[in-house]
Coordinates of C-alpha atoms in Angstrom, one line a residue:
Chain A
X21 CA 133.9 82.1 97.8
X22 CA 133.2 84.0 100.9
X23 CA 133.8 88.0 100.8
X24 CA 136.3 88.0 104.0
X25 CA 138.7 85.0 102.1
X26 CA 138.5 87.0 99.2
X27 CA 139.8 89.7 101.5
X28 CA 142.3 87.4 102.6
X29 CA 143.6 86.5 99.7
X30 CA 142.8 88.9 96.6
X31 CA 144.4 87.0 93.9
X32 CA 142.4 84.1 94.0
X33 CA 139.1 86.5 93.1
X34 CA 140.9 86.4 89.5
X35 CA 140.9 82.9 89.7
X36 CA 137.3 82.1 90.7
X37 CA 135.8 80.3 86.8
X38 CA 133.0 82.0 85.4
X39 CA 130.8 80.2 83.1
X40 CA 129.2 81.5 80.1
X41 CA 125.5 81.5 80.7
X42 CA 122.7 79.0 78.7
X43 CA 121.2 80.2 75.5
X44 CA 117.9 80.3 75.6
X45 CA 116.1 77.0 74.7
X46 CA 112.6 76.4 74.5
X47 CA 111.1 73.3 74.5
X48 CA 107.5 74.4 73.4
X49 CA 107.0 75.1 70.2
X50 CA 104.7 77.8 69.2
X51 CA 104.6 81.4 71.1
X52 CA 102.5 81.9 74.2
X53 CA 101.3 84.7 76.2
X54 CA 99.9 85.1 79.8
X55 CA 98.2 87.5 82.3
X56 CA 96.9 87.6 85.5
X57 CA 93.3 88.7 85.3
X58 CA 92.7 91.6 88.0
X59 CA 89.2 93.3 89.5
X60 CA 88.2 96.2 87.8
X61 CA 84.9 98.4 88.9
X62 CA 85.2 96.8 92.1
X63 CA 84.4 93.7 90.6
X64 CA 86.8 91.4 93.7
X65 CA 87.2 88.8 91.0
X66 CA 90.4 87.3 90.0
X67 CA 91.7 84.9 87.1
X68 CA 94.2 84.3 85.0
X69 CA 95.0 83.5 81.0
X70 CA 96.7 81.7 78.6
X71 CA 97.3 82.0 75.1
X72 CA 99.4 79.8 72.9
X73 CA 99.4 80.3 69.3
X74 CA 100.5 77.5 66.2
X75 CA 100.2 78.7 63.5
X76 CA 96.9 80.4 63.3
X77 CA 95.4 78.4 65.9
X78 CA 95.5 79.6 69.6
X79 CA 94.8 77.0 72.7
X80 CA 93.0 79.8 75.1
X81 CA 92.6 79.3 78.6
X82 CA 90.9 81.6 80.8
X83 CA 90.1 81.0 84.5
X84 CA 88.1 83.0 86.7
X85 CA 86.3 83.3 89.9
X86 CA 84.3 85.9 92.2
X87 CA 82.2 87.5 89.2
X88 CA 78.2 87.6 90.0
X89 CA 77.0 84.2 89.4
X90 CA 73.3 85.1 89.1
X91 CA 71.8 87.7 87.1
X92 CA 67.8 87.7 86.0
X93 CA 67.2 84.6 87.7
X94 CA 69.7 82.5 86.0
X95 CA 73.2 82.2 85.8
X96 CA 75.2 85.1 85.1
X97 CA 76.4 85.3 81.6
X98 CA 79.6 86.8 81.5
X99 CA 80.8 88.1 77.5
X100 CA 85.0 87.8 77.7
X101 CA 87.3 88.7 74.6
X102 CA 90.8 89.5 73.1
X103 CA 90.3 93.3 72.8
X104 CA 93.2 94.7 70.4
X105 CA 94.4 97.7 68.8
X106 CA 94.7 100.0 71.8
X107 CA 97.1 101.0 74.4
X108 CA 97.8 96.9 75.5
X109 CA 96.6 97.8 78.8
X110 CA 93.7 97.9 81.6
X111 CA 91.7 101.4 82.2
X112 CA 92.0 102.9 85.4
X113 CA 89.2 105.2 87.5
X114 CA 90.7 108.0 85.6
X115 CA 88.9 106.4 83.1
X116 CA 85.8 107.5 84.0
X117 CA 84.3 109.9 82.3
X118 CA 81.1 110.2 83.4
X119 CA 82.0 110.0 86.8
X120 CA 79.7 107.6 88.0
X121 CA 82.1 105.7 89.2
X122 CA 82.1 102.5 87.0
X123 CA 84.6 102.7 84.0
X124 CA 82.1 101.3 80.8
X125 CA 83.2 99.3 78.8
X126 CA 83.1 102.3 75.9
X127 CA 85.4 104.5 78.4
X128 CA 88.3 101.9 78.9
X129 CA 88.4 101.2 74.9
X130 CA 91.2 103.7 74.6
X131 CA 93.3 101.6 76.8
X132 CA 92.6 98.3 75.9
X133 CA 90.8 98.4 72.3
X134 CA 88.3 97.2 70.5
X135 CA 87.2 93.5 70.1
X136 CA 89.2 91.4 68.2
X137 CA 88.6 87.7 68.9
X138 CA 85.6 86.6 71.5
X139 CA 86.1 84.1 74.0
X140 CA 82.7 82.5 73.3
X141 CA 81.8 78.7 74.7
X142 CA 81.1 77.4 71.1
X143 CA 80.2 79.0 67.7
X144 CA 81.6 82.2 66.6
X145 CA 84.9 83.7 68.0
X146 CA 84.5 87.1 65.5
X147 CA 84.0 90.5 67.0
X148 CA 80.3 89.9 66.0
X149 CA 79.6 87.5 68.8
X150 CA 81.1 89.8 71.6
X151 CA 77.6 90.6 73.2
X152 CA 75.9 87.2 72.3
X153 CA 75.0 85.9 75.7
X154 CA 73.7 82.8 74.5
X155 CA 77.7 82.0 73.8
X156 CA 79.2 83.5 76.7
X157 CA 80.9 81.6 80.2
X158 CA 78.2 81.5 82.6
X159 CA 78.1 81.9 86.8
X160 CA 80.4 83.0 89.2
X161 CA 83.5 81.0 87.8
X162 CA 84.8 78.8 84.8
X163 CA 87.4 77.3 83.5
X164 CA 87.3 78.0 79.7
X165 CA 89.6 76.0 77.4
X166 CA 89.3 76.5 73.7
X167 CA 91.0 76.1 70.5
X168 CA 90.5 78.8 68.3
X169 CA 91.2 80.3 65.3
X170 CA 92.7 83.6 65.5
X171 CA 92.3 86.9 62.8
X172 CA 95.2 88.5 61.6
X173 CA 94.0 91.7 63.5
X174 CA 94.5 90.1 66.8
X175 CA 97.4 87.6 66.0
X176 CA 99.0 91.5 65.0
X177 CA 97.9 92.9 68.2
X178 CA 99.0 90.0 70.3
X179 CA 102.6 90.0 68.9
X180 CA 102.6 93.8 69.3
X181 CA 102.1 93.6 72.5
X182 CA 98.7 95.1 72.6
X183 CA 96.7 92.2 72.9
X184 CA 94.0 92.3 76.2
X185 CA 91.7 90.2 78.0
X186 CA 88.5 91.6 79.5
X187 CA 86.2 89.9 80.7
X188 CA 82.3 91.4 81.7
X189 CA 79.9 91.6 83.9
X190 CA 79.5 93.0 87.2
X191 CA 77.0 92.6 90.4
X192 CA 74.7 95.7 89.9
X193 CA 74.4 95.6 93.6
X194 CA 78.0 96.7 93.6
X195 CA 77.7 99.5 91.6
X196 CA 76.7 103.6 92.6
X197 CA 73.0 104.1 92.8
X198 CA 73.6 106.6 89.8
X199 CA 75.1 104.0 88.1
X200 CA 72.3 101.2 88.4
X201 CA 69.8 103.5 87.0
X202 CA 71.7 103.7 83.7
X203 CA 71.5 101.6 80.8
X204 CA 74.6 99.6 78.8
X205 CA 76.5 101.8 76.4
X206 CA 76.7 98.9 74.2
X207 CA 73.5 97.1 74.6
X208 CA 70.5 99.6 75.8
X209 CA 68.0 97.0 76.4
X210 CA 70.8 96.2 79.0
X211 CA 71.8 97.5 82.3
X212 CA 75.1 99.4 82.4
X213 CA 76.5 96.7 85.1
X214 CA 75.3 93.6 82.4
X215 CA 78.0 94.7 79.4
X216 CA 80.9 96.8 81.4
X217 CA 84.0 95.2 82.7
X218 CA 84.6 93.1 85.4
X219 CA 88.4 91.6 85.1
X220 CA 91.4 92.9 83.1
X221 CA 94.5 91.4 82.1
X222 CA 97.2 92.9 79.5
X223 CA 98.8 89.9 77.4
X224 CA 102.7 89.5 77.6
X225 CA 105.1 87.1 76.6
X226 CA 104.9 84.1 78.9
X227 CA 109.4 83.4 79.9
X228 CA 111.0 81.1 77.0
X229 CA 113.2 78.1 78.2
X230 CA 114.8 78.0 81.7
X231 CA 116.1 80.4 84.1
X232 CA 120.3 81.3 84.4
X233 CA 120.1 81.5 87.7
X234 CA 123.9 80.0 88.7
X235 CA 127.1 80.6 87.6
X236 CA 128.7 77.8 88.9
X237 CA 131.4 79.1 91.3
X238 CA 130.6 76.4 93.9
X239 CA 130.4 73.8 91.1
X240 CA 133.7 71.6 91.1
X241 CA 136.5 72.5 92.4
X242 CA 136.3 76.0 94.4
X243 CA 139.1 78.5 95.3
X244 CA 141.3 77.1 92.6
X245 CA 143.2 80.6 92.8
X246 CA 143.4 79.6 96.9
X247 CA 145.2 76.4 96.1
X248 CA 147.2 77.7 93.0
X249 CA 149.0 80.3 95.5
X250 CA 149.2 77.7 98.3
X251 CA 150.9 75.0 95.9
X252 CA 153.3 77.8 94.9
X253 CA 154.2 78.4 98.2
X254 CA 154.6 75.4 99.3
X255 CA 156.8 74.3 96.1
X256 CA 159.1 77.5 97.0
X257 CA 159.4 76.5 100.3
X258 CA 160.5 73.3 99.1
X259 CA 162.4 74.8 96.5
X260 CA 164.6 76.6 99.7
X261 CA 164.9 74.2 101.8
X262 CA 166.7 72.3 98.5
X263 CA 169.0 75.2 98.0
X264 CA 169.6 75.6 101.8
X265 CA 171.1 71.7 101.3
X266 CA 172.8 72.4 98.6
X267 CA 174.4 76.0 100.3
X268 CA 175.2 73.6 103.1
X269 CA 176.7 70.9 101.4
X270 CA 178.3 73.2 99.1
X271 CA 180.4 74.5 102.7
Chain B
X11 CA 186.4 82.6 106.7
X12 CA 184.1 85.5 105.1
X13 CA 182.3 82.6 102.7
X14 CA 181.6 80.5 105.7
X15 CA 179.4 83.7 107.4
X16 CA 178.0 84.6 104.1
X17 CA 177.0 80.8 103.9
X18 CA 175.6 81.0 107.0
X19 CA 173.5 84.0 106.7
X20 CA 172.6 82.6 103.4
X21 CA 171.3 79.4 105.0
X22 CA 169.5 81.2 107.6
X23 CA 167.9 82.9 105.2
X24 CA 166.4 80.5 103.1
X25 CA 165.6 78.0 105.9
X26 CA 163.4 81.2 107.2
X27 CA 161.8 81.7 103.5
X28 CA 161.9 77.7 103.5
X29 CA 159.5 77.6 106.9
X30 CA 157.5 80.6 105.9
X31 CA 156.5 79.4 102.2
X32 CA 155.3 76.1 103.8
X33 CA 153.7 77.5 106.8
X34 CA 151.8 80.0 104.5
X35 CA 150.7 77.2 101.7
X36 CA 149.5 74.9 104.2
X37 CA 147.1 77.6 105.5
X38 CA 146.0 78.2 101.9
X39 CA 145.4 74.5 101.3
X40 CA 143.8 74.4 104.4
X41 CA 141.6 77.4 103.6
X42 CA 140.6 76.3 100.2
X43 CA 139.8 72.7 101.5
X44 CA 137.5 74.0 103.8
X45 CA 135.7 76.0 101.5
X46 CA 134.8 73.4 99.5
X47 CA 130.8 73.3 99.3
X48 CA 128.5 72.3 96.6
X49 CA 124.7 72.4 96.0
X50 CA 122.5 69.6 97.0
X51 CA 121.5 67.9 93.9
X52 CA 117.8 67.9 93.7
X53 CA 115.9 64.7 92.7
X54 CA 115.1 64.4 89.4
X55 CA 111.0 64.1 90.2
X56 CA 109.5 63.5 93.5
X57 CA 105.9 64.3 93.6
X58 CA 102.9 65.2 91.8
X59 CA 103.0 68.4 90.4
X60 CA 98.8 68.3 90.1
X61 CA 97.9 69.1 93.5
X62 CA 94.5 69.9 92.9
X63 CA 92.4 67.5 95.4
X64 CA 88.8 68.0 93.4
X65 CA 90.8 66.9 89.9
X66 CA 92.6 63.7 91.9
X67 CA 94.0 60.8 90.3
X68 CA 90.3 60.2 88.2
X69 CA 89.9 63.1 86.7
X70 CA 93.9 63.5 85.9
X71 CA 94.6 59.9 85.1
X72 CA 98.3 61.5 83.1
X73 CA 101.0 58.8 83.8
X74 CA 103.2 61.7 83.6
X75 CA 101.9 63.6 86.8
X76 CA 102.9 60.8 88.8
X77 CA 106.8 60.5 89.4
X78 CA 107.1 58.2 92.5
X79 CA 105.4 56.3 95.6
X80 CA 105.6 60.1 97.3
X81 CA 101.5 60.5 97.9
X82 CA 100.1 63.1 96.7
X83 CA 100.3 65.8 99.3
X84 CA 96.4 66.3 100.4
X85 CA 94.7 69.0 102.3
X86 CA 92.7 71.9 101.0
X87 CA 93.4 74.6 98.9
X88 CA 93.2 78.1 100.1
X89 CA 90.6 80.8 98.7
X90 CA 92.8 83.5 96.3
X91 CA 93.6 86.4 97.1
X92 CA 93.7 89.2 95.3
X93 CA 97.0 91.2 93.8
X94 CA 99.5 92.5 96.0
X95 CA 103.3 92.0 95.3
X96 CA 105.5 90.2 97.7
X97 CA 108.0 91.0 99.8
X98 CA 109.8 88.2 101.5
X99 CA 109.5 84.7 101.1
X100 CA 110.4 82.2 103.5
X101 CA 111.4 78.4 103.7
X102 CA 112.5 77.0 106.8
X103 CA 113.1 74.0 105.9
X104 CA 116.5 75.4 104.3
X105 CA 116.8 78.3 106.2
X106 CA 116.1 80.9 103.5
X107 CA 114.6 84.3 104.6
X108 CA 114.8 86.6 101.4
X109 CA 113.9 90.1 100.3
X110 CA 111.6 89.7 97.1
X111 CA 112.2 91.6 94.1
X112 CA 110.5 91.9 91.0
X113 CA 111.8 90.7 88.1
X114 CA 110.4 90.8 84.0
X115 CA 111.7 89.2 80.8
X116 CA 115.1 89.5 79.6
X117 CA 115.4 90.5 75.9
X118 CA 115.9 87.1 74.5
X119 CA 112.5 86.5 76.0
X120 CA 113.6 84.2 78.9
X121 CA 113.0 85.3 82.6
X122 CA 115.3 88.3 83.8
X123 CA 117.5 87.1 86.6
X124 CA 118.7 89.3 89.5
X125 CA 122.0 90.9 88.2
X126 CA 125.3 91.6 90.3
X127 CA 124.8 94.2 92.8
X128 CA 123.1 94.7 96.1
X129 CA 120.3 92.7 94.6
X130 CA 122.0 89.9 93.3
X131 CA 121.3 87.1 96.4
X132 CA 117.7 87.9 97.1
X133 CA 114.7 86.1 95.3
X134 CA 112.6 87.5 92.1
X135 CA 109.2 87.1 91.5
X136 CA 107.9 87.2 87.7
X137 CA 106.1 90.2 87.8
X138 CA 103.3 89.3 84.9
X139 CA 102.7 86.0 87.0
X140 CA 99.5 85.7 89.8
X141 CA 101.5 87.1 92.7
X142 CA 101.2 84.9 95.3
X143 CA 97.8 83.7 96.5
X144 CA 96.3 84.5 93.4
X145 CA 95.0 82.0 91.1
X146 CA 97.5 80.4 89.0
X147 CA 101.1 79.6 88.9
X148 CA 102.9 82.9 90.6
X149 CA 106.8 82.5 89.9
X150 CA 109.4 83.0 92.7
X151 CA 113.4 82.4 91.2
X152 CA 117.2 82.7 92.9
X153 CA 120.0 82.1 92.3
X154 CA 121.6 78.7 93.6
X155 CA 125.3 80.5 93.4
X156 CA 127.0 83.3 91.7
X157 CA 130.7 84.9 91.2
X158 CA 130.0 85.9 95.1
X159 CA 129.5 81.6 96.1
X160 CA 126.4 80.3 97.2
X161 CA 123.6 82.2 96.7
X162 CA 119.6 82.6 97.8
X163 CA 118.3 79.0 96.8
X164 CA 121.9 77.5 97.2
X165 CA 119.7 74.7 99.5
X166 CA 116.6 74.2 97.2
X167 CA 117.6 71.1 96.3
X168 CA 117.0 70.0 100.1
X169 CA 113.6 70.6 99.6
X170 CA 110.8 68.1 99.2
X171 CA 107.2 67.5 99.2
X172 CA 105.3 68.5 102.6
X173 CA 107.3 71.3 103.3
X174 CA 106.5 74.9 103.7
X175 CA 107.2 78.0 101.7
X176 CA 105.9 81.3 103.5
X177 CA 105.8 84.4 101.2
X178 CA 104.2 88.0 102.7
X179 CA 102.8 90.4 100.3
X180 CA 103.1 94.0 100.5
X181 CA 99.5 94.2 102.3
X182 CA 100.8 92.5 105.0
X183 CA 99.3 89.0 104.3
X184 CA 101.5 85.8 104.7
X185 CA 100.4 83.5 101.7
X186 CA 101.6 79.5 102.9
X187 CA 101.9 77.0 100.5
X188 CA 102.8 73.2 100.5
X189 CA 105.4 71.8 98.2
X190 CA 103.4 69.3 96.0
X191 CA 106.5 68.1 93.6
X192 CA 110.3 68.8 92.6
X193 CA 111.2 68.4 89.2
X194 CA 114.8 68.9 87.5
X195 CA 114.3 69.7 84.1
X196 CA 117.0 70.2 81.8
X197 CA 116.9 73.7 79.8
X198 CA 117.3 72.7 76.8
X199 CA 113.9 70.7 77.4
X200 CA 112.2 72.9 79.4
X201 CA 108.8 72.5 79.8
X202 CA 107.5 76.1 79.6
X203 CA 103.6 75.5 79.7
X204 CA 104.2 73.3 82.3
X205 CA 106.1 75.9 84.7
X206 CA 104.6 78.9 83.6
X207 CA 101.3 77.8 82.9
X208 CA 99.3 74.8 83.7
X209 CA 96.3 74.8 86.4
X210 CA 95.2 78.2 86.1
X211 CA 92.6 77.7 88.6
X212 CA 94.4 76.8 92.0
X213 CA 96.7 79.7 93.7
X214 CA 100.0 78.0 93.2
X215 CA 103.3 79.0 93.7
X216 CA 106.9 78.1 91.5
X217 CA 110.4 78.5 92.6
X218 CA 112.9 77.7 90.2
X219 CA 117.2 78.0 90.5
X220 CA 119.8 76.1 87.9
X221 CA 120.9 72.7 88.8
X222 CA 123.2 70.3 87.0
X223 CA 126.3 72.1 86.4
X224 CA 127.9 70.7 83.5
X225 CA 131.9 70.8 84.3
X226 CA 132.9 70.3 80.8
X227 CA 130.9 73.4 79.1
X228 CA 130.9 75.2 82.5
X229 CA 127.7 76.2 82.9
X230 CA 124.2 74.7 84.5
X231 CA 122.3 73.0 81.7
X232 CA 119.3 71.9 84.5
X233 CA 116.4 73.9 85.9
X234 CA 115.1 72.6 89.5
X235 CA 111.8 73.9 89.4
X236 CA 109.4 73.3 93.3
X237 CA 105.5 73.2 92.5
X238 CA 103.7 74.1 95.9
X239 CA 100.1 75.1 96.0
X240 CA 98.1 77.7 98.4
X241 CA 97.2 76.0 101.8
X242 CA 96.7 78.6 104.1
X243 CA 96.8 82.3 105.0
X244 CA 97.1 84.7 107.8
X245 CA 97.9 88.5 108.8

């Protein structure tokens, strides 16, 4: 209905049907979680991620592009995880302690966590694997798709809504000249640009079901109120013009 | 003598009421008639939702991702773009030119709609989706009417595979994207990984509105859900 007929004629705005909206349904079983994977330390990468879990089981995907393809000679190995336990979110520059302008991956473990599950290529997914390069996504890009078993820790941290996916590795040509001089705070053999993070993404619930976006008040039969009051009318005036013959008649 | 005036002034009375009452009906009748209006009811699939042209028909060979004769809508994907909301999204093909809000999940865990108020008619995007341009599936909804009548994607079921959705982002890019596929799913069936998920890779963008009002339970049981994919973008 249209603002000014409603204007026009008020009662039928009482009249207008209003549907109760769907329950949610869901057609997948199992619970799954998404983000968007965003540049951190000026990384200009971007991905996303999925996570469904059954059971115990979780179908990752994680898709990325931009990172530094080539480091050493060879491609770029790039160590990505499930970090839990911490604030379910990315770190910011504020981050950075040291100011050297690169948030390590030690100084945004307050806002994402620790490792909890890592997103390795084959082998082991525990937090033990999380610097094994040999296991890790290599180049610029990929397009990671694994089924994995997940620990109780990060199934927790996942339904708690603290569950986050980093992803490593940035261009040291990107990085203060401070900051290329220094070593990895997790693996010293290491430069600092090898181990700290690249993309970010904080897990949430991906939507269940559908969307109610309609109510249905141009569905069927509209301005019933509209026709209600014109029917009336038009049964009164009938209604006189019967009485008026009758009055006359009556004479 | 003094019954025959009252008659008459009786009679003149109710023949006025008489021609008023009818006069005023018809123009209600009239009104409501013309008021009349109704969503277009999308198709139930035209298109392929896949619109990735590396990953054709070979290396995707799912009988599902085929609906119809509608080919495959070609051309190349656009490079992503990194994060930046939008603000207006545009299809001309149905003359919509909305505002774009963000939206997040409702507490039963489905996607938050835009609720009555000045917001109600203008589009939503999914705020923990890619926003548009970056890689993945980012999610644009509307309503298709509301206690107000039609509302933002009233017309979405007018649109088909080919055409254009503009959307500009807050820094001032316009992300363009190709409609690939239109699916009407119904909710109770709805394919979440599908719509939410899916080719992570490519910048792809969703709209979804209701569809299929269901007279009997009065309420839409269908979700029309458009699948377009990143062709283009300029300042």
């Amino acid at each position: 209905m249209r603002k000014s007929l409603r204007a026009l004629v008020p009662i039928a705005a009482a009249a207008v049907p209003f549907a109760v909206l769907a329950g949610p349904a869901s057609a997948d079983t199992g619970t799954s979680y998404q983000t968007t994977l965003n540049a951190l330390n000026h990384s200009s990468g971007s991905g996303m991620a999925t996570v469904t879990v059954h059971g115990n089981q979780a179908d990752v995907k994680v898709s990325w592009s931009g990172l530094a393809a080539q480091f050493n000679g060879g491609d770029y190995p790039h160590v990505q995880h499930i970090h839990i336990g911490g604030q379910g979110a990315c770190p910011t520059i504020a981050d950075d302690k040291n100011n050297d302008g690169v948030i390590s991956t030690t100084e945004g473990g307050p806002a994402y966590g620790g490792i909890g599950t890592t997103l390795s290529t084959k082998g082991d997914t525990s937090p033990k694997a999380g610097t094994d390069i040999k296991i890790a996504p290599a180049g610029g890009s990929t397009d990671y798709s694994r089924t994995i078993t997940l620990s109780n820790d990060t199934m927790q941290s996942l339904q708690a809504g603290t569950g986050v996916i980093v992803v490593h590795g940035l261009d040291p040509a990107t990085l203060s000249k401070q900051a290329q001089k220094e070593k990895s705070d997790l693996v010293p053999s290491l430069p600092l640009a090898a181990t700290s993070p690249a993309l970010c993404g904080a897990l949430s619930s991906m939507p269940s079901g559908g969307v109610a976006t309609g109510t249905g008040s141009t569905a069927g039969v509209e301005q019933l109120g509209t026709f209600a009051l014109g029917g009336g009318l038009l049964a009164l005036g009938g209604a006189a013009f019967a009485t008026r013959r009758r009055v006359s008649a009556g004479r | 003598m003094r019954n025959r005036f009252a008659a008459t002034g009786r009679r003149g009375a109710l023949t006025l009421l008489a021609l008023v009452a009818v006069a005023a009906g018809l123009v209600l009748v009239v009104v409501a008639v013309a008021a009349q209006q109704s969503a277009p009811r999308p198709p139930r699939a035209v298109g392929r939702i896949d619109p990735s042209p590396t990953a054709g028909a070979a290396a995707n060979p799912r009988a599902s991702a085929s609906a119809d004769p509608v080919p495959a809508v070609s051309g190349p994907t656009s490079t992503p773009l990194g994060a930046s909301r939008p603000v207006r999204i545009t299809i001309p093909r149905i003359g919509v030119r909305s505002p774009v809000l963000p939206i997040g999940l409702a507490d039963d865990g489905t996607l938050a709609v835009p609720q009555p108020g000045p917001d109600l008619d203008k589009a939503a995007w999914f705020q923990n989706s890619p926003t548009p341009g970056q890689p993945g599936p980012s999610i644009i909804e509307g309503h298709v009417d509301s206690d107000q009548g039609p509302s933002v994607f009233f017309r979405l079921g007018d649109v088909r595979p080919h055409d254009t959705v503009r959307v500009l982002r807050r820094d001032g890019v316009t992300a363009v994207f190709t409609v690939d596929a239109v699916r009407d799913f119904q909710k109770r069936s709805f394919p979440t990984s599908v719509v939410y998920g899916g080719d992570l890779h490519t910048p792809q963008l969703r709209l979804i509105t209701c569809s299929d009002f269901d007279a009997t339970i009065r309420h839409h049981v269908g979700n029309e859900v458009v699948f377009a994919h990143l062709t283009s973008t300029h300042r």
